[in-house]
């Protein structure tokens, strides 16, 4: 049922159509006769049980003006444009609706927007003197020398902190956590994880054993620099994935890191036991994304359809 239309004050109300006198029509009824109201309404009739339609005198109605040839041509052109994609110009069988983009272009534009936003974010990080990369390796079964943590400045790629992580619950681990608390307090933190390395490289692994509860120290696992699964901090993987443009399905509009690595898609940064070197490598990747020199996937949607940008300037 449509929304209620309240009655107009001061006009006679008719609650049934058979009560409406001859010569009084609604605007819709006049329109069907090629007329439009020529005076103010003189009454109103109830319809749908909760709305009132104004009634006009037929004798006062005037003929609706006909469209001029120019107006008709403009209307025809507007109707035709509803079927034309404003990005590639293809003509569809059905109106394209809001935005006027065909499905392939909408797909490509969605992925290109993620690509563009990845560069915007990389440029923000490169320009931010407080942005840092946090790289950790705290696999419990690794050799002691393989467990460590490094903090690298994104802007100048300088190593701000690098140290062994220490054993869980030890004084050495507590000292590392205290140093990170102080060093990362007012900084924008970028992490490595997602599908680009071992799960032990998630920062919250410093606080939690894999698949276990909090460590004995009771430190907050939701500390900003150690938020699980990059919930609070940017991830190098997601920035690169958006820039690279790879998708795991031909209809997916979510850019992600490839699940299986091969020689065709090399890892764009180093992953080794030298965490500081890995951090500098990731900082270099962010710089290449920021200046546009990092390669993209050769099958990226906007590359395949020949449109490297979104909507062309001046499109209507």
Short mmCIF file of N, CA and C in Angstrom, two decimals, residues 90-258:
data_model
loop_
_atom_site.label_atom_id
_atom_site.label_comp_id
_atom_site.label_asym_id
_atom_site.label_seq_id
_atom_site.Cartn_x
_atom_site.Cartn_y
_atom_site.Cartn_z
N UNK A 90 29.32 0.01 -25.50
CA UNK A 90 28.55 -1.13 -25.99
C UNK A 90 27.06 -0.88 -25.74
N UNK A 91 26.20 -1.39 -26.65
CA UNK A 91 24.76 -1.22 -26.53
C UNK A 91 24.15 -2.51 -25.99
N UNK A 92 23.50 -2.43 -24.85
CA UNK A 92 22.89 -3.59 -24.22
C UNK A 92 21.41 -3.69 -24.61
N UNK A 93 20.82 -4.86 -24.35
CA UNK A 93 19.41 -5.07 -24.68
C UNK A 93 18.48 -4.47 -23.65
N UNK A 94 18.97 -4.31 -22.42
CA UNK A 94 18.16 -3.75 -21.34
C UNK A 94 18.80 -2.47 -20.83
N UNK A 95 17.98 -1.56 -20.27
CA UNK A 95 18.57 -0.33 -19.70
C UNK A 95 19.61 -0.68 -18.63
N UNK A 96 20.69 0.08 -18.60
CA UNK A 96 21.79 -0.21 -17.69
C UNK A 96 21.57 0.34 -16.29
N UNK A 97 20.59 1.22 -16.14
CA UNK A 97 20.28 1.72 -14.81
C UNK A 97 21.28 2.75 -14.32
N UNK A 98 21.30 2.91 -12.99
CA UNK A 98 22.12 3.96 -12.38
C UNK A 98 23.60 3.74 -12.70
N UNK A 99 24.27 4.79 -13.11
CA UNK A 99 25.68 4.73 -13.45
C UNK A 99 25.93 4.43 -14.92
N UNK A 100 25.05 3.63 -15.53
CA UNK A 100 25.12 3.28 -16.95
C UNK A 100 26.45 2.64 -17.32
N UNK A 101 26.75 1.52 -16.65
CA UNK A 101 27.92 0.74 -16.98
C UNK A 101 27.51 -0.70 -17.26
N UNK A 102 28.10 -1.30 -18.29
CA UNK A 102 27.83 -2.71 -18.56
C UNK A 102 28.54 -3.56 -17.52
N UNK A 103 28.18 -4.83 -17.45
CA UNK A 103 28.74 -5.71 -16.41
C UNK A 103 30.26 -5.84 -16.52
N UNK A 104 30.85 -6.06 -17.70
CA UNK A 104 32.31 -6.15 -17.77
C UNK A 104 33.01 -4.88 -17.32
N UNK A 105 32.46 -3.73 -17.66
CA UNK A 105 33.09 -2.47 -17.26
C UNK A 105 32.94 -2.24 -15.76
N UNK A 106 31.78 -2.59 -15.21
CA UNK A 106 31.59 -2.44 -13.78
C UNK A 106 32.58 -3.33 -13.02
N UNK A 107 32.80 -4.52 -13.54
CA UNK A 107 33.77 -5.46 -12.95
C UNK A 107 35.18 -4.87 -12.99
N UNK A 108 35.56 -4.39 -14.18
CA UNK A 108 36.91 -3.84 -14.33
C UNK A 108 37.10 -2.59 -13.48
N UNK A 109 36.08 -1.74 -13.42
CA UNK A 109 36.20 -0.50 -12.66
C UNK A 109 36.32 -0.77 -11.16
N UNK A 110 35.61 -1.81 -10.68
CA UNK A 110 35.69 -2.15 -9.26
C UNK A 110 37.11 -2.56 -8.89
N UNK A 111 37.72 -3.40 -9.73
CA UNK A 111 39.08 -3.84 -9.46
C UNK A 111 40.08 -2.69 -9.64
N UNK A 112 39.83 -1.85 -10.65
CA UNK A 112 40.74 -0.73 -10.85
C UNK A 112 40.67 0.24 -9.68
N UNK A 113 39.50 0.42 -9.08
CA UNK A 113 39.36 1.31 -7.93
C UNK A 113 40.19 0.77 -6.76
N UNK A 114 40.19 -0.55 -6.56
CA UNK A 114 41.03 -1.13 -5.51
C UNK A 114 42.51 -0.89 -5.83
N UNK A 115 42.86 -1.03 -7.10
CA UNK A 115 44.23 -0.75 -7.56
C UNK A 115 44.61 0.71 -7.27
N UNK A 116 43.70 1.61 -7.58
CA UNK A 116 43.96 3.03 -7.35
C UNK A 116 44.07 3.34 -5.86
N UNK A 117 43.16 2.77 -5.05
CA UNK A 117 43.20 3.02 -3.61
C UNK A 117 44.48 2.46 -2.99
N UNK A 118 44.99 1.35 -3.53
CA UNK A 118 46.24 0.80 -3.02
C UNK A 118 47.38 1.79 -3.23
N UNK A 119 47.40 2.46 -4.39
CA UNK A 119 48.44 3.45 -4.62
C UNK A 119 48.27 4.67 -3.73
N UNK A 120 47.03 5.08 -3.53
CA UNK A 120 46.77 6.22 -2.62
C UNK A 120 47.29 5.90 -1.23
N UNK A 121 47.01 4.69 -0.74
CA UNK A 121 47.45 4.29 0.59
C UNK A 121 48.97 4.20 0.65
N UNK A 122 49.59 3.63 -0.39
CA UNK A 122 51.05 3.54 -0.41
C UNK A 122 51.69 4.92 -0.39
N UNK A 123 51.11 5.85 -1.12
CA UNK A 123 51.66 7.22 -1.11
C UNK A 123 51.52 7.88 0.26
N UNK A 124 50.40 7.60 0.94
CA UNK A 124 50.23 8.14 2.29
C UNK A 124 51.30 7.57 3.23
N UNK A 125 51.56 6.28 3.12
CA UNK A 125 52.53 5.65 4.00
C UNK A 125 53.95 6.14 3.72
N UNK A 126 54.29 6.26 2.43
CA UNK A 126 55.62 6.72 2.06
C UNK A 126 55.85 8.16 2.52
N UNK A 127 54.80 8.97 2.50
CA UNK A 127 54.94 10.37 2.90
C UNK A 127 54.86 10.56 4.41
N UNK A 128 54.44 9.55 5.15
CA UNK A 128 54.25 9.67 6.60
C UNK A 128 55.54 9.31 7.33
N UNK A 129 56.19 10.27 7.99
CA UNK A 129 57.45 9.94 8.70
C UNK A 129 57.24 9.01 9.88
N UNK A 130 56.00 8.85 10.33
CA UNK A 130 55.73 7.97 11.48
C UNK A 130 55.32 6.57 11.07
N UNK A 131 55.17 6.30 9.77
CA UNK A 131 54.75 4.98 9.31
C UNK A 131 55.92 4.00 9.39
N UNK A 132 55.67 2.80 9.92
CA UNK A 132 56.71 1.80 10.07
C UNK A 132 56.19 0.44 9.64
N UNK A 133 57.11 -0.42 9.26
CA UNK A 133 56.82 -1.82 8.97
C UNK A 133 57.25 -2.65 10.16
N UNK A 134 56.35 -3.52 10.61
CA UNK A 134 56.63 -4.40 11.74
C UNK A 134 56.73 -5.83 11.21
N UNK A 135 57.90 -6.43 11.33
CA UNK A 135 58.14 -7.78 10.85
C UNK A 135 58.53 -8.65 12.03
N UNK A 136 57.88 -9.78 12.18
CA UNK A 136 58.18 -10.68 13.31
C UNK A 136 58.36 -12.10 12.80
N UNK A 137 59.09 -12.89 13.58
CA UNK A 137 59.23 -14.33 13.33
C UNK A 137 59.33 -14.98 14.70
N UNK A 138 58.24 -15.56 15.16
CA UNK A 138 58.19 -16.10 16.52
C UNK A 138 57.65 -17.52 16.53
N UNK A 139 57.98 -18.29 15.50
CA UNK A 139 57.55 -19.69 15.45
C UNK A 139 58.13 -20.45 16.64
N UNK A 140 57.29 -21.05 17.49
CA UNK A 140 57.81 -21.72 18.69
C UNK A 140 58.80 -22.83 18.40
N UNK A 141 58.65 -23.51 17.24
CA UNK A 141 59.52 -24.63 16.93
C UNK A 141 60.78 -24.22 16.17
N UNK A 142 60.93 -22.92 15.90
CA UNK A 142 62.10 -22.48 15.17
C UNK A 142 63.32 -22.44 16.09
N UNK A 143 64.46 -22.37 15.47
CA UNK A 143 65.68 -22.21 16.26
C UNK A 143 65.66 -20.86 16.94
N UNK A 144 66.32 -20.72 18.08
CA UNK A 144 66.29 -19.43 18.79
C UNK A 144 66.75 -18.27 17.92
N UNK A 145 67.77 -18.50 17.07
CA UNK A 145 68.25 -17.40 16.26
C UNK A 145 67.27 -17.03 15.15
N UNK A 146 66.26 -17.88 14.88
CA UNK A 146 65.27 -17.56 13.86
C UNK A 146 64.11 -16.77 14.40
N UNK A 147 64.06 -16.58 15.72
CA UNK A 147 62.97 -15.82 16.32
C UNK A 147 63.42 -14.38 16.54
N UNK A 148 62.70 -13.44 15.96
CA UNK A 148 63.11 -12.06 16.09
C UNK A 148 62.01 -11.10 15.72
N UNK A 149 62.30 -9.82 15.84
CA UNK A 149 61.36 -8.77 15.51
C UNK A 149 62.15 -7.59 14.96
N UNK A 150 61.58 -6.89 13.97
CA UNK A 150 62.24 -5.72 13.38
C UNK A 150 61.20 -4.66 13.07
N UNK A 151 61.60 -3.40 13.25
CA UNK A 151 60.76 -2.25 12.91
C UNK A 151 61.54 -1.39 11.93
N UNK A 152 60.96 -1.15 10.76
CA UNK A 152 61.64 -0.42 9.69
C UNK A 152 60.78 0.77 9.28
N UNK A 153 61.39 1.94 9.14
CA UNK A 153 60.69 3.13 8.68
C UNK A 153 60.32 2.97 7.21
N UNK A 154 59.05 3.27 6.88
CA UNK A 154 58.62 3.17 5.49
C UNK A 154 59.25 4.28 4.65
N UNK A 155 59.33 5.45 5.20
CA UNK A 155 59.75 6.62 4.41
C UNK A 155 61.21 6.53 3.97
N UNK A 156 62.12 6.25 4.91
CA UNK A 156 63.54 6.24 4.55
C UNK A 156 64.17 4.85 4.64
N UNK A 157 63.36 3.83 4.95
CA UNK A 157 63.79 2.43 4.98
C UNK A 157 64.88 2.18 6.02
N UNK A 158 64.94 2.99 7.05
CA UNK A 158 65.92 2.81 8.12
C UNK A 158 65.39 1.82 9.16
N UNK A 159 66.28 0.99 9.68
CA UNK A 159 65.91 0.03 10.72
C UNK A 159 65.88 0.75 12.06
N UNK A 160 64.70 0.83 12.65
CA UNK A 160 64.54 1.53 13.93
C UNK A 160 64.74 0.61 15.13
N UNK A 161 64.50 -0.68 14.91
CA UNK A 161 64.66 -1.63 16.02
C UNK A 161 64.75 -3.03 15.44
N UNK A 162 65.67 -3.82 15.93
CA UNK A 162 65.81 -5.21 15.53
C UNK A 162 66.41 -5.97 16.68
N UNK A 163 65.76 -7.08 17.07
CA UNK A 163 66.23 -7.84 18.22
C UNK A 163 65.65 -9.24 18.19
N UNK A 164 66.31 -10.19 18.87
CA UNK A 164 65.70 -11.52 19.03
C UNK A 164 64.40 -11.39 19.83
N UNK A 165 63.42 -12.22 19.53
CA UNK A 165 62.13 -12.11 20.20
C UNK A 165 62.15 -12.67 21.61
N UNK A 166 63.03 -13.63 21.87
CA UNK A 166 63.05 -14.25 23.19
C UNK A 166 61.99 -15.32 23.33
N UNK A 167 62.12 -16.14 24.37
CA UNK A 167 61.16 -17.22 24.59
C UNK A 167 59.88 -16.68 25.23
N UNK A 168 58.78 -17.40 25.02
CA UNK A 168 57.51 -17.01 25.63
C UNK A 168 57.63 -17.00 27.15
N UNK A 169 57.16 -15.92 27.77
CA UNK A 169 57.16 -15.82 29.22
C UNK A 169 58.49 -15.43 29.82
N UNK A 170 59.51 -15.22 28.98
CA UNK A 170 60.83 -14.88 29.51
C UNK A 170 60.98 -13.38 29.69
N UNK A 171 62.03 -12.99 30.44
CA UNK A 171 62.31 -11.57 30.62
C UNK A 171 62.70 -10.92 29.30
N UNK A 172 63.37 -11.68 28.43
CA UNK A 172 63.76 -11.14 27.13
C UNK A 172 62.53 -10.80 26.30
N UNK A 173 61.52 -11.71 26.31
CA UNK A 173 60.29 -11.42 25.56
C UNK A 173 59.58 -10.21 26.15
N UNK A 174 59.54 -10.10 27.46
CA UNK A 174 58.91 -8.95 28.09
C UNK A 174 59.58 -7.65 27.71
N UNK A 175 60.92 -7.67 27.61
CA UNK A 175 61.65 -6.46 27.23
C UNK A 175 61.34 -6.06 25.79
N UNK A 176 61.20 -7.06 24.91
CA UNK A 176 60.86 -6.77 23.52
C UNK A 176 59.48 -6.14 23.45
N UNK A 177 58.52 -6.69 24.18
CA UNK A 177 57.17 -6.15 24.16
C UNK A 177 57.13 -4.73 24.71
N UNK A 178 57.90 -4.48 25.79
CA UNK A 178 57.95 -3.13 26.34
C UNK A 178 58.54 -2.15 25.33
N UNK A 179 59.58 -2.58 24.61
CA UNK A 179 60.21 -1.70 23.60
C UNK A 179 59.23 -1.40 22.48
N UNK A 180 58.48 -2.41 22.03
CA UNK A 180 57.50 -2.19 20.98
C UNK A 180 56.37 -1.28 21.46
N UNK A 181 55.94 -1.46 22.72
CA UNK A 181 54.90 -0.58 23.26
C UNK A 181 55.32 0.88 23.15
N UNK A 182 56.57 1.16 23.51
CA UNK A 182 57.05 2.55 23.49
C UNK A 182 57.31 3.05 22.08
N UNK A 183 57.89 2.19 21.24
CA UNK A 183 58.29 2.62 19.90
C UNK A 183 57.10 2.83 18.97
N UNK A 184 56.06 2.01 19.12
CA UNK A 184 54.93 2.03 18.19
C UNK A 184 53.73 2.79 18.71
N UNK A 185 53.88 3.46 19.84
CA UNK A 185 52.73 4.09 20.50
C UNK A 185 52.00 5.08 19.60
N UNK A 186 52.73 5.93 18.89
CA UNK A 186 52.08 6.97 18.08
C UNK A 186 52.41 6.81 16.60
N UNK A 187 52.61 5.58 16.18
CA UNK A 187 53.02 5.34 14.79
C UNK A 187 51.94 4.59 14.01
N UNK A 188 51.98 4.76 12.70
CA UNK A 188 51.11 4.00 11.81
C UNK A 188 51.84 2.72 11.44
N UNK A 189 51.29 1.59 11.85
CA UNK A 189 51.97 0.30 11.72
C UNK A 189 51.46 -0.45 10.49
N UNK A 190 52.39 -0.97 9.70
CA UNK A 190 52.08 -1.80 8.56
C UNK A 190 52.67 -3.18 8.82
N UNK A 191 51.92 -4.23 8.49
CA UNK A 191 52.36 -5.59 8.76
C UNK A 191 52.60 -6.36 7.47
N UNK A 192 53.29 -7.49 7.60
CA UNK A 192 53.55 -8.34 6.43
C UNK A 192 52.44 -9.32 6.13
N UNK A 193 51.66 -9.82 7.09
CA UNK A 193 51.00 -11.13 6.99
C UNK A 193 50.00 -11.31 5.87
N UNK A 194 49.02 -12.15 6.11
CA UNK A 194 48.04 -12.71 5.19
C UNK A 194 48.64 -13.93 4.51
N UNK A 195 48.60 -14.02 3.18
CA UNK A 195 49.02 -15.25 2.53
C UNK A 195 50.44 -15.17 1.98
N UNK A 196 51.26 -14.35 2.58
CA UNK A 196 52.59 -14.13 2.02
C UNK A 196 53.70 -14.70 2.88
N UNK A 197 53.38 -15.37 3.96
CA UNK A 197 54.43 -15.88 4.82
C UNK A 197 53.85 -16.77 5.89
N UNK A 198 54.69 -17.28 6.78
CA UNK A 198 54.20 -18.16 7.84
C UNK A 198 53.29 -17.41 8.79
N UNK A 199 52.34 -18.15 9.38
CA UNK A 199 51.41 -17.51 10.31
C UNK A 199 52.14 -16.97 11.53
N UNK A 200 53.33 -17.50 11.82
CA UNK A 200 54.07 -17.00 12.98
C UNK A 200 54.49 -15.56 12.81
N UNK A 201 54.39 -15.03 11.60
CA UNK A 201 54.80 -13.63 11.41
C UNK A 201 53.70 -12.63 11.74
N UNK A 202 52.55 -13.11 12.17
CA UNK A 202 51.54 -12.17 12.67
C UNK A 202 52.03 -11.58 13.98
N UNK A 203 51.95 -10.25 14.13
CA UNK A 203 52.44 -9.63 15.37
C UNK A 203 51.81 -10.18 16.65
N UNK A 204 50.53 -10.58 16.60
CA UNK A 204 49.91 -11.04 17.84
C UNK A 204 50.49 -12.37 18.30
N UNK A 205 51.31 -13.03 17.44
CA UNK A 205 51.98 -14.24 17.88
C UNK A 205 53.01 -13.94 18.97
N UNK A 206 53.42 -12.68 19.09
CA UNK A 206 54.30 -12.30 20.19
C UNK A 206 53.61 -12.44 21.54
N UNK A 207 52.28 -12.36 21.53
CA UNK A 207 51.52 -12.39 22.77
C UNK A 207 50.84 -13.72 23.00
N UNK A 208 50.53 -14.45 21.93
CA UNK A 208 49.78 -15.71 22.04
C UNK A 208 50.56 -16.84 21.38
N UNK A 209 50.57 -17.97 22.05
CA UNK A 209 51.04 -19.17 21.37
C UNK A 209 50.02 -19.57 20.31
N UNK A 210 50.43 -20.16 19.20
CA UNK A 210 49.45 -20.58 18.19
C UNK A 210 48.38 -21.49 18.78
N UNK A 211 47.12 -21.17 18.49
CA UNK A 211 45.96 -21.96 18.94
C UNK A 211 45.90 -22.09 20.46
N UNK A 212 46.27 -21.04 21.15
CA UNK A 212 46.24 -21.08 22.60
C UNK A 212 45.67 -19.78 23.14
N UNK A 213 45.47 -19.73 24.44
CA UNK A 213 45.00 -18.51 25.09
C UNK A 213 46.13 -17.54 25.32
N UNK A 214 45.88 -16.46 26.07
CA UNK A 214 46.92 -15.47 26.34
C UNK A 214 48.10 -16.09 27.10
N UNK A 215 49.28 -15.54 26.90
CA UNK A 215 50.46 -16.02 27.61
C UNK A 215 50.35 -15.61 29.07
N UNK A 216 51.22 -16.17 29.88
CA UNK A 216 51.14 -15.97 31.32
C UNK A 216 51.23 -14.50 31.70
N UNK A 217 51.98 -13.72 30.93
CA UNK A 217 52.16 -12.30 31.27
C UNK A 217 50.84 -11.54 31.30
N UNK A 218 49.82 -12.04 30.59
CA UNK A 218 48.51 -11.40 30.61
C UNK A 218 48.43 -10.13 29.79
N UNK A 219 49.41 -9.89 28.94
CA UNK A 219 49.36 -8.68 28.12
C UNK A 219 48.16 -8.74 27.17
N UNK A 220 47.62 -7.57 26.85
CA UNK A 220 46.41 -7.47 26.06
C UNK A 220 46.68 -7.90 24.62
N UNK A 221 46.07 -8.99 24.13
CA UNK A 221 46.31 -9.40 22.73
C UNK A 221 45.68 -8.47 21.72
N UNK A 222 44.83 -7.53 22.15
CA UNK A 222 44.20 -6.58 21.25
C UNK A 222 44.91 -5.23 21.25
N UNK A 223 46.16 -5.22 21.74
CA UNK A 223 46.96 -3.99 21.67
C UNK A 223 47.05 -3.55 20.21
N UNK A 224 46.96 -2.26 19.94
CA UNK A 224 46.90 -1.79 18.54
C UNK A 224 47.96 -2.35 17.61
N UNK A 225 49.18 -2.45 18.05
CA UNK A 225 50.23 -2.93 17.13
C UNK A 225 50.22 -4.44 17.01
N UNK A 226 49.42 -5.14 17.81
CA UNK A 226 49.36 -6.60 17.75
C UNK A 226 47.94 -7.09 17.52
N UNK A 227 47.14 -6.30 16.83
CA UNK A 227 45.76 -6.70 16.57
C UNK A 227 45.73 -7.96 15.71
N UNK A 228 44.93 -8.97 16.07
CA UNK A 228 44.91 -10.21 15.30
C UNK A 228 44.49 -9.99 13.85
N UNK A 229 45.19 -10.65 12.95
CA UNK A 229 44.84 -10.68 11.52
C UNK A 229 44.73 -9.27 10.92
N UNK A 230 45.62 -8.37 11.31
CA UNK A 230 45.68 -7.02 10.73
C UNK A 230 44.36 -6.27 10.84
N UNK A 231 43.61 -6.53 11.89
CA UNK A 231 42.30 -5.87 12.02
C UNK A 231 42.45 -4.37 12.20
N UNK A 232 43.54 -3.93 12.82
CA UNK A 232 43.71 -2.50 13.08
C UNK A 232 44.77 -1.87 12.20
N UNK A 233 45.70 -2.68 11.68
CA UNK A 233 46.82 -2.13 10.94
C UNK A 233 46.77 -2.52 9.47
N UNK A 234 47.36 -1.68 8.63
CA UNK A 234 47.45 -1.99 7.22
C UNK A 234 48.36 -3.20 7.00
N UNK A 235 48.14 -3.90 5.91
CA UNK A 235 48.96 -5.06 5.58
C UNK A 235 49.62 -4.85 4.23
N UNK A 236 50.92 -5.12 4.16
CA UNK A 236 51.63 -5.02 2.89
C UNK A 236 50.99 -5.92 1.86
N UNK A 237 50.54 -7.11 2.30
CA UNK A 237 49.93 -8.05 1.37
C UNK A 237 48.69 -7.45 0.72
N UNK A 238 47.82 -6.86 1.52
CA UNK A 238 46.57 -6.33 0.96
C UNK A 238 46.84 -5.12 0.07
N UNK A 239 47.79 -4.29 0.43
CA UNK A 239 48.13 -3.15 -0.42
C UNK A 239 48.65 -3.64 -1.76
N UNK A 240 49.56 -4.61 -1.72
CA UNK A 240 50.12 -5.13 -2.97
C UNK A 240 49.06 -5.87 -3.78
N UNK A 241 48.20 -6.66 -3.11
CA UNK A 241 47.17 -7.41 -3.83
C UNK A 241 46.23 -6.47 -4.58
N UNK A 242 45.81 -5.38 -3.92
CA UNK A 242 44.95 -4.41 -4.59
C UNK A 242 45.64 -3.79 -5.79
N UNK A 243 46.93 -3.49 -5.65
CA UNK A 243 47.68 -2.90 -6.76
C UNK A 243 47.87 -3.91 -7.89
N UNK A 244 48.21 -5.14 -7.56
CA UNK A 244 48.53 -6.15 -8.56
C UNK A 244 47.30 -6.55 -9.37
N UNK A 245 46.14 -6.65 -8.71
CA UNK A 245 44.89 -6.89 -9.44
C UNK A 245 44.54 -8.35 -9.68
N UNK A 246 45.20 -9.30 -9.00
CA UNK A 246 44.89 -10.71 -9.19
C UNK A 246 43.59 -11.06 -8.48
N UNK A 247 42.76 -11.91 -9.10
CA UNK A 247 41.54 -12.41 -8.46
C UNK A 247 41.51 -13.93 -8.57
N UNK A 248 40.88 -14.58 -7.59
CA UNK A 248 40.87 -16.03 -7.57
C UNK A 248 39.72 -16.62 -8.37
N UNK A 249 38.89 -15.77 -8.99
CA UNK A 249 37.79 -16.27 -9.81
C UNK A 249 37.47 -15.22 -10.87
N UNK A 250 37.05 -15.68 -12.03
CA UNK A 250 36.84 -14.75 -13.15
C UNK A 250 35.75 -13.73 -12.87
N UNK A 251 34.84 -14.03 -11.93
CA UNK A 251 33.77 -13.09 -11.62
C UNK A 251 33.98 -12.37 -10.30
N UNK A 252 35.09 -12.63 -9.63
CA UNK A 252 35.34 -12.01 -8.33
C UNK A 252 35.78 -10.57 -8.50
N UNK A 253 35.25 -9.70 -7.69
CA UNK A 253 35.67 -8.28 -7.71
C UNK A 253 36.50 -7.95 -6.48
N UNK A 254 37.10 -8.96 -5.87
CA UNK A 254 37.97 -8.75 -4.72
C UNK A 254 39.40 -9.12 -5.11
N UNK A 255 40.28 -8.14 -5.11
CA UNK A 255 41.68 -8.42 -5.40
C UNK A 255 42.32 -9.07 -4.18
N UNK A 256 43.09 -10.13 -4.41
CA UNK A 256 43.72 -10.83 -3.29
C UNK A 256 45.07 -11.36 -3.74
N UNK A 257 45.85 -11.82 -2.75
CA UNK A 257 47.15 -12.40 -3.06
C UNK A 257 46.95 -13.80 -3.62
N UNK A 258 47.69 -14.19 -4.65
CA UNK A 258 47.54 -15.54 -5.21
C UNK A 258 47.76 -16.61 -4.15
#
